[in-house]
Short mmCIF file of C-alpha atoms in Angstrom, two decimals:
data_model
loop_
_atom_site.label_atom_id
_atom_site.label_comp_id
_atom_site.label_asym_id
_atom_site.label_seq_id
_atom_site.Cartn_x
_atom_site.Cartn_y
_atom_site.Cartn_z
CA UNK A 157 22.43 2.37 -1.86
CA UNK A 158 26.17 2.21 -0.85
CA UNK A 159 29.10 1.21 -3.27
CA UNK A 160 32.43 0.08 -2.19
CA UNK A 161 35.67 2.19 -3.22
CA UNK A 162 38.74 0.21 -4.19
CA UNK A 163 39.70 0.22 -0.83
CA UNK A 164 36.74 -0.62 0.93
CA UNK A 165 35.54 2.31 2.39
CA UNK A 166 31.52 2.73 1.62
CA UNK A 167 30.49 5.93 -0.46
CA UNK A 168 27.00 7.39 -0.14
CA UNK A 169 25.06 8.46 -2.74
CA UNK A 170 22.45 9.92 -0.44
CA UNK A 171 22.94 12.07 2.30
CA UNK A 172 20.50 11.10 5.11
CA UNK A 173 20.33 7.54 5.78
CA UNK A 174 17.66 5.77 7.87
CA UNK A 175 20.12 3.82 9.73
CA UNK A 176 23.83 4.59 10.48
CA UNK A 177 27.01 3.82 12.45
CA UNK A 178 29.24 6.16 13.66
CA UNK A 179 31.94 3.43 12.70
CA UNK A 180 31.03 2.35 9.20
CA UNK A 181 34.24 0.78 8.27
CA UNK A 182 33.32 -2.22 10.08
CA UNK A 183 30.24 -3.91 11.01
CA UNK A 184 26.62 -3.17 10.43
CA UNK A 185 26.78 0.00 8.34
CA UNK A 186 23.28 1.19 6.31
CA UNK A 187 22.41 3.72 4.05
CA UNK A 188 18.41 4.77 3.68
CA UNK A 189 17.55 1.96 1.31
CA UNK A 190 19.80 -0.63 2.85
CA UNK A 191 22.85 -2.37 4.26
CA UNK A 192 26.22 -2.02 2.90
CA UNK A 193 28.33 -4.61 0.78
CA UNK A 194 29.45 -6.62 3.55
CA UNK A 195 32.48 -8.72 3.99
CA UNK A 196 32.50 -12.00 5.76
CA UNK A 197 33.60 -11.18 8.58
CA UNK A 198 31.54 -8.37 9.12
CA UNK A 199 28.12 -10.67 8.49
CA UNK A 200 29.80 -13.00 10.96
CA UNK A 201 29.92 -9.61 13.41
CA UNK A 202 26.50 -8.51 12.87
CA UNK A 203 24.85 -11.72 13.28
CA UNK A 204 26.45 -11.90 17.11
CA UNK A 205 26.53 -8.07 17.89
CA UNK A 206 25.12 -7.99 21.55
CA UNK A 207 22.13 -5.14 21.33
CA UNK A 208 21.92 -3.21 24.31
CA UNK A 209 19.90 -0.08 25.70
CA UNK A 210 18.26 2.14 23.38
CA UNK A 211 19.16 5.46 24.55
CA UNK A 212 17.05 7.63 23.26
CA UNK A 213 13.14 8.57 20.35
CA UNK A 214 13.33 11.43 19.26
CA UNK A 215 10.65 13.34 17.36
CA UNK A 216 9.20 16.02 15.57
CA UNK A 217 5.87 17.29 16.72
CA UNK A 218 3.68 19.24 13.95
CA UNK A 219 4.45 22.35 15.82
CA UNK A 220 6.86 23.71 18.13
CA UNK A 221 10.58 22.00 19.64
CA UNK A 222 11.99 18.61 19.00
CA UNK A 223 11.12 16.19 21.51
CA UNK A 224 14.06 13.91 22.57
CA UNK A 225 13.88 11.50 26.11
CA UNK A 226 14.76 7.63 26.78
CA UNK A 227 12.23 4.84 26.98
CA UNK A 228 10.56 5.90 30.64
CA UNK A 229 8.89 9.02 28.82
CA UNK A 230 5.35 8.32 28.16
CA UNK A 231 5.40 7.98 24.03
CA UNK A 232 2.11 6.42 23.58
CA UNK A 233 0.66 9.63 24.67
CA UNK A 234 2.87 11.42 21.89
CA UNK A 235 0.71 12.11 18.81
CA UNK A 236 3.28 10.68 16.36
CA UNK A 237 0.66 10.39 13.94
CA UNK A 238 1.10 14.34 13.27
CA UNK A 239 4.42 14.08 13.07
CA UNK A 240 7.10 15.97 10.93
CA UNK A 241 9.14 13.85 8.84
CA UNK A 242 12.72 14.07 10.89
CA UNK A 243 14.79 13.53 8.16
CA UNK A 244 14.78 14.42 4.58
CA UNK A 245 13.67 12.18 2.09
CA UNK A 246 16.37 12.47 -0.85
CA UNK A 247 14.86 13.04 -4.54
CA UNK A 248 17.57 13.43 -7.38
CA UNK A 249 18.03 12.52 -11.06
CA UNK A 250 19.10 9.04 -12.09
CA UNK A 251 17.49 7.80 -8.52
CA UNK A 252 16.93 4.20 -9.18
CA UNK A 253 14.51 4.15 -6.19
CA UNK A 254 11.51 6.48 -6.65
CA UNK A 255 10.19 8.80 -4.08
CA UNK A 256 7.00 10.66 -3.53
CA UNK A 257 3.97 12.18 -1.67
CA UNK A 258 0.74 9.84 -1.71
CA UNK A 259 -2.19 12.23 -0.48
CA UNK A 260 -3.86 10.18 1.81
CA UNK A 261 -7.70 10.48 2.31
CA UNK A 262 -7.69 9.46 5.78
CA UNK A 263 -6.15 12.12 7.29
CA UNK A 264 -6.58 14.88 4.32
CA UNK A 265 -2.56 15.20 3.79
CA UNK A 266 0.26 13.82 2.17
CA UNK A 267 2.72 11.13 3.38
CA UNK A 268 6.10 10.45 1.82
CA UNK A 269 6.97 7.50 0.48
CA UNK A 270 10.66 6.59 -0.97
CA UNK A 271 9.69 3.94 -3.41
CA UNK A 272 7.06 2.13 -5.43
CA UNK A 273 6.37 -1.02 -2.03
CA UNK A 274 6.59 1.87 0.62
CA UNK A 275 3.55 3.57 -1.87
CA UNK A 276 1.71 0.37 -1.91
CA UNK A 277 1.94 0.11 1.64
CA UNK A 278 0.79 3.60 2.05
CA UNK A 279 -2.41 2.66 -0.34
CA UNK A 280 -3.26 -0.09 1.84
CA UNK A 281 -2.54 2.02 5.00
CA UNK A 282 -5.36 4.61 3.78
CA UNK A 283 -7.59 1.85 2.69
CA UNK A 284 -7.55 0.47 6.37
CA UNK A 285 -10.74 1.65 7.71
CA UNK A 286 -9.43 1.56 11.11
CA UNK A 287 -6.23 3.83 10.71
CA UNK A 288 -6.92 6.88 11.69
CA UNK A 289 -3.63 8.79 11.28
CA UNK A 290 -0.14 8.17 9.60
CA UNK A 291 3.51 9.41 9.37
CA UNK A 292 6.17 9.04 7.24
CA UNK A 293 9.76 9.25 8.97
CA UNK A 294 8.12 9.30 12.28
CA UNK A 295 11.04 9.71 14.77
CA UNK A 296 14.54 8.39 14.90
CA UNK A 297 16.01 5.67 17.47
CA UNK A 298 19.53 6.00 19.15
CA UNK A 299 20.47 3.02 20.06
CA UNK A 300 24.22 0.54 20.92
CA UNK A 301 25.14 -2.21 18.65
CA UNK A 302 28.22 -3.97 19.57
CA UNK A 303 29.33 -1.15 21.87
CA UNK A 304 28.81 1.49 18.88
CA UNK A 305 26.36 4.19 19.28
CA UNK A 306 23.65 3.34 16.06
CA UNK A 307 20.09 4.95 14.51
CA UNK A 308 17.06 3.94 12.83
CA UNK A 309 14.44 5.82 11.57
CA UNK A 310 11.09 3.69 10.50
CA UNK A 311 9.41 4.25 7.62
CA UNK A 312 5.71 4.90 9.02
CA UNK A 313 3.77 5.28 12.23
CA UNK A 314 0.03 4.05 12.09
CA UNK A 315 -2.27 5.49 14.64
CA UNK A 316 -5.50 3.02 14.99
CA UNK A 317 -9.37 4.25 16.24
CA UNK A 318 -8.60 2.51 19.07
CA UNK A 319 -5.48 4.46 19.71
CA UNK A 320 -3.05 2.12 19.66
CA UNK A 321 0.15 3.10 18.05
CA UNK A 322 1.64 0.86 15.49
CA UNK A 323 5.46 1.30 13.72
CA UNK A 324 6.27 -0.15 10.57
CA UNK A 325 9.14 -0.92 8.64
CA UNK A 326 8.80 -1.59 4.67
CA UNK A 327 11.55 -3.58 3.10
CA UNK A 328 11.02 -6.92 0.41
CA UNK A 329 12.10 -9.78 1.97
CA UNK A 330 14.99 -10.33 -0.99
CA UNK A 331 16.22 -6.68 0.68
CA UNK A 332 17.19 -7.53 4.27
CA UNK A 333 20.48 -8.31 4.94
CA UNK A 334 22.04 -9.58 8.78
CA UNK A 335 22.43 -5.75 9.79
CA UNK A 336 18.67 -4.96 8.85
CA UNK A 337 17.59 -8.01 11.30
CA UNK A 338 19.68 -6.47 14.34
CA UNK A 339 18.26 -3.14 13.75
CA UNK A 340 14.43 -3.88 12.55
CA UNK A 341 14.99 -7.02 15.88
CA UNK A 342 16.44 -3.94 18.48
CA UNK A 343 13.26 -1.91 17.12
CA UNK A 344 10.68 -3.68 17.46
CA UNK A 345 11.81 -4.87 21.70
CA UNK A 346 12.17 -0.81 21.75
CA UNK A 347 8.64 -0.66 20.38
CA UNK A 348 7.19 -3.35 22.94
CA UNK A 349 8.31 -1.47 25.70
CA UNK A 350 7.01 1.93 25.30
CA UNK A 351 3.70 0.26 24.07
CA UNK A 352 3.49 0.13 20.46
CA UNK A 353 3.72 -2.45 17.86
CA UNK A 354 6.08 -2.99 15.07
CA UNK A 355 6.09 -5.19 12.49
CA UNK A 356 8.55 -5.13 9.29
CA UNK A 357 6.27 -5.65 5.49
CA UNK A 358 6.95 -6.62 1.97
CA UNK A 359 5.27 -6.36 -1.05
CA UNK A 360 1.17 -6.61 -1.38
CA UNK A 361 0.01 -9.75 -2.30
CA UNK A 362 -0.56 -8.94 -6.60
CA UNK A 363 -4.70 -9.06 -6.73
CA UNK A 364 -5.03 -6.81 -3.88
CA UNK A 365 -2.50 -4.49 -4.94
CA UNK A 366 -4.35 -3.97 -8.62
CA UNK A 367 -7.43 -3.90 -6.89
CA UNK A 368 -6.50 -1.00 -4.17
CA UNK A 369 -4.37 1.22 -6.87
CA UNK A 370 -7.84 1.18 -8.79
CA UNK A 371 -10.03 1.70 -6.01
CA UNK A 372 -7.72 4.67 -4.69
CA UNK A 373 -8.21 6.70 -8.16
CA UNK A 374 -11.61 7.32 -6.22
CA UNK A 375 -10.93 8.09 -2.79
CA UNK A 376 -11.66 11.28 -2.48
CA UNK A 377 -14.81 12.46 -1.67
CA UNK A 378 -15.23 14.96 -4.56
CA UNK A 379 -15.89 12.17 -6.60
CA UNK A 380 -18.79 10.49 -4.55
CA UNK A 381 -22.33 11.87 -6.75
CA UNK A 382 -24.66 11.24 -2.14
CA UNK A 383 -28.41 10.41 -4.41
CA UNK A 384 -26.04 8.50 -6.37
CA UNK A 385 -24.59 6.95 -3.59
CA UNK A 386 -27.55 6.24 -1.41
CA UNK A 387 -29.55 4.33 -4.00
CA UNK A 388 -26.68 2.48 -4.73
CA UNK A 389 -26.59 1.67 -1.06
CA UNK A 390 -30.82 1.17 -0.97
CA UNK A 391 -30.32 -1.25 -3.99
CA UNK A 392 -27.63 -3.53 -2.81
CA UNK A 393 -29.48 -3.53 0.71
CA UNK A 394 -32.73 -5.14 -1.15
CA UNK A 395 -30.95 -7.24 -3.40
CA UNK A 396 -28.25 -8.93 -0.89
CA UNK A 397 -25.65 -8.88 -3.44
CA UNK A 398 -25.12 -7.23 -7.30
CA UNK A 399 -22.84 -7.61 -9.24
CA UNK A 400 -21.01 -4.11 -9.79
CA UNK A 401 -22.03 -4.09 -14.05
CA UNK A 402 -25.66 -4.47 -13.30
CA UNK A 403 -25.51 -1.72 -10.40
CA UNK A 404 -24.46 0.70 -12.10
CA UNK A 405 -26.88 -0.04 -15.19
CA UNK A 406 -30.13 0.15 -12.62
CA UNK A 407 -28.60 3.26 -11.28
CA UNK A 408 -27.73 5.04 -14.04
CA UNK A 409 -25.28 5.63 -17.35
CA UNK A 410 -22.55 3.77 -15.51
CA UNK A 411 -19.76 6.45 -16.53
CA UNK A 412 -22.12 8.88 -14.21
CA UNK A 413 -22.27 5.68 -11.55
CA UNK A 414 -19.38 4.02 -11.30
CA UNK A 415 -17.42 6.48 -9.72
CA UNK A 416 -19.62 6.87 -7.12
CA UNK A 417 -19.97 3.11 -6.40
CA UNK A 418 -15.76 3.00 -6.36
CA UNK A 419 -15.40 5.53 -3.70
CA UNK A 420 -18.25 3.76 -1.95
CA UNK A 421 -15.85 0.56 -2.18
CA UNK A 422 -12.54 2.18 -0.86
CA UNK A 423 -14.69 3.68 2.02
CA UNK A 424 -16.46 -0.06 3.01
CA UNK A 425 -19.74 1.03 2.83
CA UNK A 426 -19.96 -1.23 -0.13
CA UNK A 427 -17.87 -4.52 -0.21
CA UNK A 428 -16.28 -6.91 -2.79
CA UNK A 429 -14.33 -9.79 -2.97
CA UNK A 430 -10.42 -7.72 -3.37
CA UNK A 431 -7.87 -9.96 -2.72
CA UNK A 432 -8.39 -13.14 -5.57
CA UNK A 433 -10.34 -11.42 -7.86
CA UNK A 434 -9.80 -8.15 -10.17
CA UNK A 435 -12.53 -5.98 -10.46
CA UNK A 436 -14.49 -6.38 -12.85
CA UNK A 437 -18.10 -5.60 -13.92
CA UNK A 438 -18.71 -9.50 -12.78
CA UNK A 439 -17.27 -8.49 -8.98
CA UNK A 440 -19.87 -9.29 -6.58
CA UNK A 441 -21.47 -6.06 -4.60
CA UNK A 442 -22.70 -6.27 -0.75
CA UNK A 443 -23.80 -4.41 1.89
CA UNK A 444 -20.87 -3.87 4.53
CA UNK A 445 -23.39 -4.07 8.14
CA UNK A 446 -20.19 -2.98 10.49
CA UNK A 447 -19.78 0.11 7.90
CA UNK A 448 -20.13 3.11 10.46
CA UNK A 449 -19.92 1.21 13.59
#
């Protein structure tokens, strides 16, 4: 975040923000968790800044030069998925926000988050069995607010099985100020035209959020016993449904079964009620038919 000196004039505490001014004395200024204190007059100013043309994406690719162009270039075609973070995510002591790597099991690689709802999101993210590859810090957006040349860098680019590409913003709704709703506004019509979606996300609803941070203690594959696995599969397939304590008794010791049955779980072979219910050994077990498809 920013502070204010005594005489107004914002001081950063981190070096690379996610969206900046070139004129932060006035107006929509923003550091990489936020907007700056703002004054009246400069909500007033935000709130009817004109946005006009975003000039340029810019991007870097796993390997080789930067790639920078305006909105004609063809950036659905760009694998942004693969993309190198392209710009720093700060890490220091006394952060109050806290940063990390999440190693994701859908692409077999980490993704940085910078705090605890940007890690949640990235949970979900690899829980979605239809993602198929994500970025943190995907590319960076040059863009006029109010006649002042402006940036924004999301926080994530989603790349679906059916190869749509999908840009997301993560910020609480209590977190977004006027200037975040001209930027995370300007991105999104940026995003329309070149073909992707955006969409800007808070916090996971609380029972799905439990239920995902346990499930993703088992998402790798390491952990997944296949005879194990398969008669777990075979026995939910005759039975309809079981509930998860007496599946792992008819399989086996359940500390030798359970872990199996998790991963099987976070991967949707096996299904359970996760969003208003915890887990529990009470948590209904079924057969996911589109698993595979």
């Amino acid at each position: 975040m920013a502070a204010q000196t005594p005489h107004g004039e914002p001081q950063f505490t981190e070096n690379q923000p996610r969206h900046t001014r070139r004129d932060l004395t006035r107006g929509v200024g923003c550091t990489v968790r936020g907007v700056l204190s703002f004054n009246v007059e400069s909500m007033q100013a935000a709130a009817a800044a004109p946005v006009r043309v975003v000039e340029r994406i810019t991007y870097l690719p796993a390997e080789g030069e930067p790639v920078s162009a305006g909105l004609g270039f063809d950036w659905d075609a760009q694998p942004l998925e693969v993309a190198s973070p392209i710009r720093r995510i700060a890490s220091y002591k006394g952060q109050k926000n806290y940063a990390g790597l999440w190693w994701c099991a859908t692409t077999n690689r980490h993704v940085a988050y910078e705090s605890w709802v940007e890690r949640d999101f990235v949970i979900s993210a690899d829980h979605d069995r239809a993602v198929v590859g994500m970025a943190a810090q995907p590319f960076r957006l040059d863009f006029v607010i109010d006649g002042e040349a402006c940036s924004h860098v999301p926080d994530f680019f989603l790349r679906y099985d059916d190869g749509r590409g999908d840009v997301v913003d993560v910020r609480p709704d209590a977190l977004i100020g006027p200037g975040d709703r001209v930027v995370f506004g300007e991105t999104a019509r940026v995003c329309e035209q070149v073909g992707w979606s955006y969409r800007r996300v808070g916090e996971l609803p609380p029972v799905r959020l439990s239920n995902l941070r346990w499930l993703a203690g088992y998402r790798h594959r390491r952990v997944l016993d296949v005879d194990v696995g398969r008669e777990l599969v075979t026995m939910v397939r005759g039975s309809g449904q079981v509930s998860i304590g007496e599946l792992a008794s008819r399989v086996g010791h359940p500390v030798a079964v359970l872990p199996s049955l998790f991963h099987l779980l976070w991967t949707h072979a096996l299904q359970t009620r996760l969003d208003d219910l915890l887990l529990s050994t009470e948590s209904m077990v079924t057969e996911n038919l589109c698993h595979g498809r």
